[in-house]
Coordinates of C-alpha atoms in Angstrom, one line a residue:
M200 CA 129.9 112.9 95.8
T201 CA 132.8 111.0 97.2
G202 CA 131.1 110.7 100.5
A203 CA 128.0 109.2 98.9
R204 CA 130.1 106.7 97.1
L205 CA 131.9 105.7 100.3
T206 CA 128.5 105.3 102.0
A207 CA 127.2 103.2 99.1
V208 CA 130.1 100.8 99.1
P209 CA 129.7 99.5 102.7
T210 CA 125.9 99.2 102.1
A211 CA 126.5 97.1 99.0
V212 CA 129.0 95.0 100.9
R213 CA 126.5 94.4 103.7
G214 CA 123.8 93.5 101.2
L215 CA 126.1 91.1 99.4
R216 CA 127.1 89.5 102.7
R217 CA 123.5 89.1 103.7
V218 CA 122.6 87.4 100.4
L219 CA 125.6 85.1 100.8
V220 CA 124.6 84.1 104.3
W221 CA 121.0 83.4 103.2
A222 CA 122.3 81.4 100.2
A223 CA 124.6 79.4 102.4
G224 CA 121.8 78.7 104.8
L225 CA 119.5 77.5 102.1
A226 CA 122.2 75.3 100.7
V227 CA 122.9 73.7 104.1
L228 CA 119.1 73.2 104.6
C229 CA 118.7 71.5 101.2
V230 CA 121.7 69.2 101.8
S231 CA 120.4 68.4 105.3
V232 CA 116.9 67.5 104.0
A233 CA 118.4 65.3 101.2
V234 CA 120.8 63.5 103.6
A235 CA 118.2 63.1 106.3
I236 CA 115.9 61.3 103.9
T237 CA 118.5 58.7 103.2
I238 CA 119.0 57.8 106.9
G239 CA 116.9 55.0 108.2
S240 CA 116.3 51.2 108.2
A241 CA 115.6 51.1 104.5
D242 CA 118.7 51.5 102.3
I243 CA 118.0 54.5 100.2
G244 CA 120.7 56.6 98.5
G245 CA 120.7 60.3 97.5
G246 CA 120.2 59.3 93.8
D247 CA 117.1 57.4 94.8
V248 CA 115.7 60.4 96.6
W249 CA 116.3 62.6 93.5
S250 CA 114.7 60.0 91.2
V251 CA 111.6 59.8 93.3
V252 CA 111.2 63.6 93.7
A253 CA 111.8 64.2 90.0
A254 CA 109.3 61.5 89.0
H255 CA 106.6 63.0 91.2
L256 CA 107.3 66.4 89.8
G257 CA 106.9 65.0 86.3
W258 CA 110.6 65.3 85.3
G259 CA 111.2 61.6 84.8
Q260 CA 110.4 58.1 85.9
A261 CA 111.4 56.6 89.3
E262 CA 113.4 53.4 89.1
L263 CA 112.5 52.2 92.6
T264 CA 109.9 49.7 93.7
P265 CA 106.5 51.1 94.8
I266 CA 107.4 50.3 98.4
R267 CA 110.7 52.3 98.3
D268 CA 109.0 55.1 96.4
G269 CA 106.4 55.3 99.1
I270 CA 109.0 55.4 101.8
V271 CA 110.6 58.4 100.3
W272 CA 107.6 60.3 99.0
N273 CA 104.9 59.4 101.6
L274 CA 106.9 58.9 104.7
R275 CA 110.4 60.5 104.9
L276 CA 110.0 63.5 102.7
P277 CA 106.9 65.0 104.2
R278 CA 108.2 64.2 107.7
T279 CA 111.5 65.9 107.1
L280 CA 110.0 68.9 105.4
L281 CA 107.5 69.3 108.3
A282 CA 110.4 69.1 110.7
A283 CA 112.1 72.0 108.8
V284 CA 108.9 74.1 108.8
C285 CA 108.3 73.5 112.5
G286 CA 111.9 74.4 113.4
A287 CA 111.8 77.5 111.3
G288 CA 108.4 78.6 112.7
L289 CA 109.1 78.0 116.3
A290 CA 112.5 79.7 116.1
V291 CA 111.0 82.8 114.4
C292 CA 108.3 83.0 117.1
G293 CA 110.9 82.9 119.8
A294 CA 113.0 85.6 118.1
V295 CA 109.9 87.9 117.8
M296 CA 108.7 87.3 121.4
Q297 CA 112.1 87.8 122.9
S298 CA 112.4 91.2 121.2
L299 CA 108.7 92.1 121.8
L300 CA 108.8 91.2 125.5
R301 CA 112.4 92.3 126.0
N302 CA 113.1 88.9 127.7
P303 CA 115.9 86.6 126.4
L304 CA 114.1 83.7 128.1
A305 CA 110.8 84.1 126.2
D306 CA 109.7 81.4 123.8
P307 CA 106.5 80.5 121.9
F308 CA 104.9 78.6 124.8
V309 CA 105.1 81.5 127.2
L310 CA 101.6 82.5 126.1
G311 CA 100.1 79.1 127.0
V312 CA 99.4 78.2 123.3
S313 CA 101.0 74.8 123.6
S314 CA 99.0 73.9 126.6
G315 CA 95.7 75.0 125.0
A316 CA 96.5 73.0 121.9
S317 CA 97.2 69.9 124.0
T318 CA 93.9 70.3 125.7
G319 CA 92.0 70.6 122.4
A320 CA 93.7 67.5 121.0
V321 CA 93.0 65.5 124.1
L322 CA 89.3 66.5 124.1
V323 CA 89.0 65.2 120.5
V324 CA 90.9 62.0 121.1
V325 CA 89.6 61.0 124.5
L326 CA 86.1 62.5 124.7
G327 CA 85.3 62.6 121.0
A328 CA 84.6 66.3 121.0
G329 CA 83.5 67.6 117.7
G330 CA 81.4 64.6 116.9
G331 CA 84.0 63.2 114.4
V332 CA 83.9 66.4 112.3
V333 CA 86.9 68.0 114.1
S334 CA 90.2 66.2 113.6
V335 CA 93.0 66.1 116.2
A336 CA 94.9 68.8 114.5
G337 CA 91.7 70.9 114.3
G338 CA 91.0 70.4 118.0
A339 CA 94.5 71.4 118.9
F340 CA 94.3 74.5 116.8
L341 CA 91.0 75.5 118.4
G342 CA 92.4 74.9 121.9
A343 CA 95.4 77.0 121.1
V344 CA 93.2 79.9 119.9
C345 CA 91.0 79.7 123.0
S346 CA 94.1 79.7 125.2
F347 CA 95.5 82.8 123.5
A348 CA 92.1 84.5 123.7
L349 CA 92.1 83.9 127.5
V350 CA 95.6 85.3 127.8
L351 CA 94.6 88.5 125.9
L352 CA 91.5 88.8 128.1
L353 CA 93.5 88.4 131.4
S354 CA 96.2 90.7 130.4
H355 CA 93.7 93.4 129.4
V356 CA 91.9 93.0 132.7
L357 CA 95.2 93.2 134.6
G358 CA 96.4 96.3 132.8
G359 CA 97.8 95.2 129.5
A360 CA 101.5 95.7 130.3
M361 CA 104.0 93.2 128.9
D362 CA 104.7 91.6 132.2
R363 CA 101.0 91.1 132.6
V364 CA 100.9 89.2 129.3
V365 CA 103.7 86.9 130.5
L366 CA 102.0 86.3 133.8
S367 CA 98.7 85.7 132.0
G368 CA 100.4 83.2 129.7
V369 CA 101.8 81.3 132.7
A370 CA 98.4 81.2 134.3
A371 CA 96.8 79.9 131.1
M372 CA 99.5 77.3 130.7
Q373 CA 98.9 75.9 134.2
L374 CA 95.1 75.9 133.7
F375 CA 95.1 74.0 130.4
S376 CA 97.9 71.6 131.6
A377 CA 95.7 70.7 134.5
L378 CA 92.7 70.2 132.3
T379 CA 94.6 68.0 130.0
S380 CA 95.9 65.9 132.9
F381 CA 92.4 65.6 134.4
V382 CA 90.8 64.4 131.1
V383 CA 93.6 61.9 130.4
M384 CA 93.6 60.4 133.9
T385 CA 89.9 60.1 134.3
A386 CA 88.5 59.3 130.8
A387 CA 91.2 57.6 128.8
D388 CA 92.3 53.9 128.7
A389 CA 95.9 52.8 128.9
E390 CA 96.5 52.6 125.2
T391 CA 94.9 56.0 124.4
T392 CA 96.8 57.6 127.3
R393 CA 100.1 56.3 125.9
G394 CA 99.3 57.7 122.4
V395 CA 98.2 61.1 123.8
L396 CA 101.3 61.4 126.0
F397 CA 103.6 60.5 123.0
W398 CA 101.9 63.3 121.0
L399 CA 102.1 65.8 123.8
L400 CA 105.9 65.2 123.9
G401 CA 106.2 66.1 120.2
S402 CA 105.9 63.7 117.3
L403 CA 106.3 64.0 113.5
S404 CA 105.6 60.4 112.9
G405 CA 102.1 61.1 111.4
A406 CA 103.3 63.9 109.1
E407 CA 101.4 64.2 105.8
W408 CA 101.7 66.5 102.8
T409 CA 98.6 68.4 104.0
D410 CA 100.3 69.2 107.2
V411 CA 103.4 70.4 105.3
W412 CA 101.5 72.7 103.0
V413 CA 99.2 74.2 105.7
C414 CA 102.1 74.9 108.1
L415 CA 104.3 76.2 105.3
A416 CA 101.6 78.6 104.2
V417 CA 101.0 79.9 107.8
L418 CA 104.8 80.2 108.2
A419 CA 105.2 82.2 105.0
V420 CA 102.4 84.7 106.0
A421 CA 103.8 85.1 109.5
L422 CA 107.3 85.6 108.2
V423 CA 106.1 88.3 105.8
V424 CA 104.2 90.1 108.6
C425 CA 107.1 89.9 111.0
L426 CA 109.6 91.2 108.4
G427 CA 107.2 94.0 107.7
Q428 CA 107.5 94.9 111.4
A429 CA 111.3 94.5 111.5
R430 CA 112.0 98.1 112.2
A431 CA 109.4 98.2 114.9
L432 CA 111.0 95.1 116.5
D433 CA 114.3 96.9 116.4
A434 CA 112.7 99.8 118.2
F435 CA 111.1 97.6 120.9
A436 CA 114.7 96.5 121.9
F437 CA 115.0 100.0 123.5
G438 CA 111.7 99.8 125.3
Q439 CA 108.1 100.7 124.6
D440 CA 108.6 104.4 125.4
A441 CA 111.5 104.6 123.0
A442 CA 109.5 102.7 120.3
A443 CA 106.6 105.2 120.7
S444 CA 109.0 108.1 120.4
L445 CA 110.2 106.7 117.1
G446 CA 106.7 106.6 115.7
V447 CA 105.8 103.0 116.4
S448 CA 102.2 102.3 117.3
V449 CA 103.1 100.2 120.3
A450 CA 99.6 98.7 121.2
R451 CA 98.7 97.9 117.6
T452 CA 102.1 96.4 116.7
R453 CA 102.3 94.4 119.9
L454 CA 98.8 92.9 119.3
V455 CA 99.5 92.1 115.7
L456 CA 102.8 90.4 116.4
L457 CA 101.4 88.5 119.4
C458 CA 98.5 87.2 117.4
V459 CA 100.7 86.2 114.5
T460 CA 103.2 84.3 116.7
A461 CA 100.3 82.6 118.6
L462 CA 98.5 81.5 115.4
L463 CA 101.8 80.2 113.9
T464 CA 102.6 78.3 117.1
A465 CA 99.0 76.9 117.2
A466 CA 99.3 75.6 113.6
L467 CA 102.7 74.0 114.3
V468 CA 101.6 72.4 117.6
S469 CA 98.4 71.1 116.0
S470 CA 100.5 69.1 113.5
A471 CA 103.6 68.1 115.5
G472 CA 102.6 68.3 119.2
A473 CA 104.4 70.3 121.8
I474 CA 108.1 70.8 120.9
G475 CA 109.9 72.9 123.5
F476 CA 113.2 74.9 123.7
V477 CA 113.5 75.5 119.9
G478 CA 112.0 79.0 120.2
L479 CA 114.1 79.7 123.3
V480 CA 117.6 78.6 122.1
L481 CA 117.8 79.0 118.3
P482 CA 117.2 82.8 118.3
H483 CA 120.3 83.3 120.4
A484 CA 122.4 81.2 118.0
A485 CA 121.0 83.2 115.1
R486 CA 121.9 86.5 116.7
A487 CA 125.5 85.4 117.0
L488 CA 125.5 84.9 113.2
A489 CA 123.3 87.8 112.0
G490 CA 123.4 90.4 114.7
P491 CA 120.4 92.1 116.3
G492 CA 118.8 93.7 113.3
H493 CA 115.5 91.8 112.5
V494 CA 115.7 92.2 108.7
R495 CA 118.8 90.0 108.9
L496 CA 117.9 88.1 112.0
L497 CA 114.5 86.6 111.1
P498 CA 115.5 84.8 107.9
V499 CA 118.7 83.5 109.5
T500 CA 116.7 82.4 112.6
A501 CA 114.2 80.5 110.3
L502 CA 117.0 78.7 108.4
T503 CA 118.9 77.9 111.7
G504 CA 115.7 76.4 113.2
A505 CA 114.9 74.4 110.1
V506 CA 118.3 72.8 109.9
F507 CA 118.3 72.1 113.7
M508 CA 114.9 70.4 113.6
V509 CA 115.7 68.3 110.5
W510 CA 118.6 66.7 112.4
V511 CA 116.8 66.5 115.7
D512 CA 114.0 64.5 114.0
T513 CA 116.5 62.3 112.2
L514 CA 118.1 61.5 115.6
A515 CA 114.7 60.9 117.2
R516 CA 113.6 58.3 114.7
T517 CA 116.9 56.5 114.3
V518 CA 118.8 56.5 117.7
L519 CA 116.7 53.7 119.2
D520 CA 115.4 52.2 115.9
P521 CA 112.9 50.6 115.5
Q522 CA 111.6 52.4 118.6
E523 CA 111.0 56.2 118.1
V524 CA 111.9 58.9 120.6
P525 CA 109.5 61.8 120.9
V526 CA 111.0 64.9 119.2
G527 CA 110.3 67.0 122.3
V528 CA 112.4 64.8 124.4
V529 CA 115.4 65.3 122.1
T530 CA 115.0 69.1 121.9
S531 CA 114.7 69.2 125.7
L532 CA 117.9 67.2 126.2
I533 CA 119.7 69.6 123.9
G534 CA 117.8 72.7 125.1
V535 CA 118.3 72.4 128.8
P536 CA 122.1 72.9 128.7
A537 CA 121.7 75.7 126.2
F538 CA 119.0 77.2 128.5
V539 CA 121.4 77.1 131.4
L540 CA 124.0 78.8 129.2
V541 CA 121.6 81.6 128.4
L542 CA 120.8 82.1 132.0
Y543 CA 124.5 82.3 132.8
R544 CA 125.1 84.8 130.1
T545 CA 122.2 87.0 131.2
R546 CA 122.9 86.9 134.9
S547 CA 123.3 90.2 136.7
P548 CA 126.8 91.2 137.7
R549 CA 127.6 91.1 141.4

């Protein structure tokens, strides 16, 4: 009886600690979103933000002019929320793929999904594919799905091992990047080329509420699926043979998780463009906070990625105001040093 009590106490302490970490992360995220909305050329305070949000939720009446109300509700709030969703989604995809592939340098774009999405978007913008029925986001999503389907086909033909999946992703990435460059260089005018290239580098400037809700819904479903496979992901850390000996259906689990991460990445890229290094760097930071267990790791990774992207987007739209820097440029400037640090820490001893 005493032993059972001693076992229950540490378990309760760990559960309480987990709840406190999640609560602290949510609080930091909410404060980050609220503060980020107030930063910009228009002078808007925290009280103004709350007034606008409360008014649109039916809890009161906004005291701001229609223009300032529109700046908060139609411009800054959906953009900041989409940044949080994209950061959370890309970071979760990175954490899952690094565990699934047993590669600390894996990220969501290793499957070529980003390149496929870029090709789909370019075909819609430059060549008018879809006859006006398919939007840029829709074209990007279809391109991402086609790219992932090609990766699955190639990896199956080549044997289906995890290293074959990675190599197939690299091949698909190069193929679709070449197609994108060819279409842009041969069929687009200078203005269209500039707009496409800006989108390819990652941009949240066109964020709308529809993008927020769609990406949030896909993120929620993906996070639930990945949390449901948390124990399987823990087992994959010891290798596929060890996972199979622990009762994990290796092939089915791998296919489900690869499909979920690919579709989540496709949804995010179709709304925000190609944003690199988030899925590579943030999972390592989250592991330092939460440890390797995926039940704890995945929520902390999502919160860490969300907070990171909120501030990256704020920096991107204000550092050279009124000119905007592509979000992907900022994440790369931050991510490259972090990438070098990861390489250094994972180097083989001499």
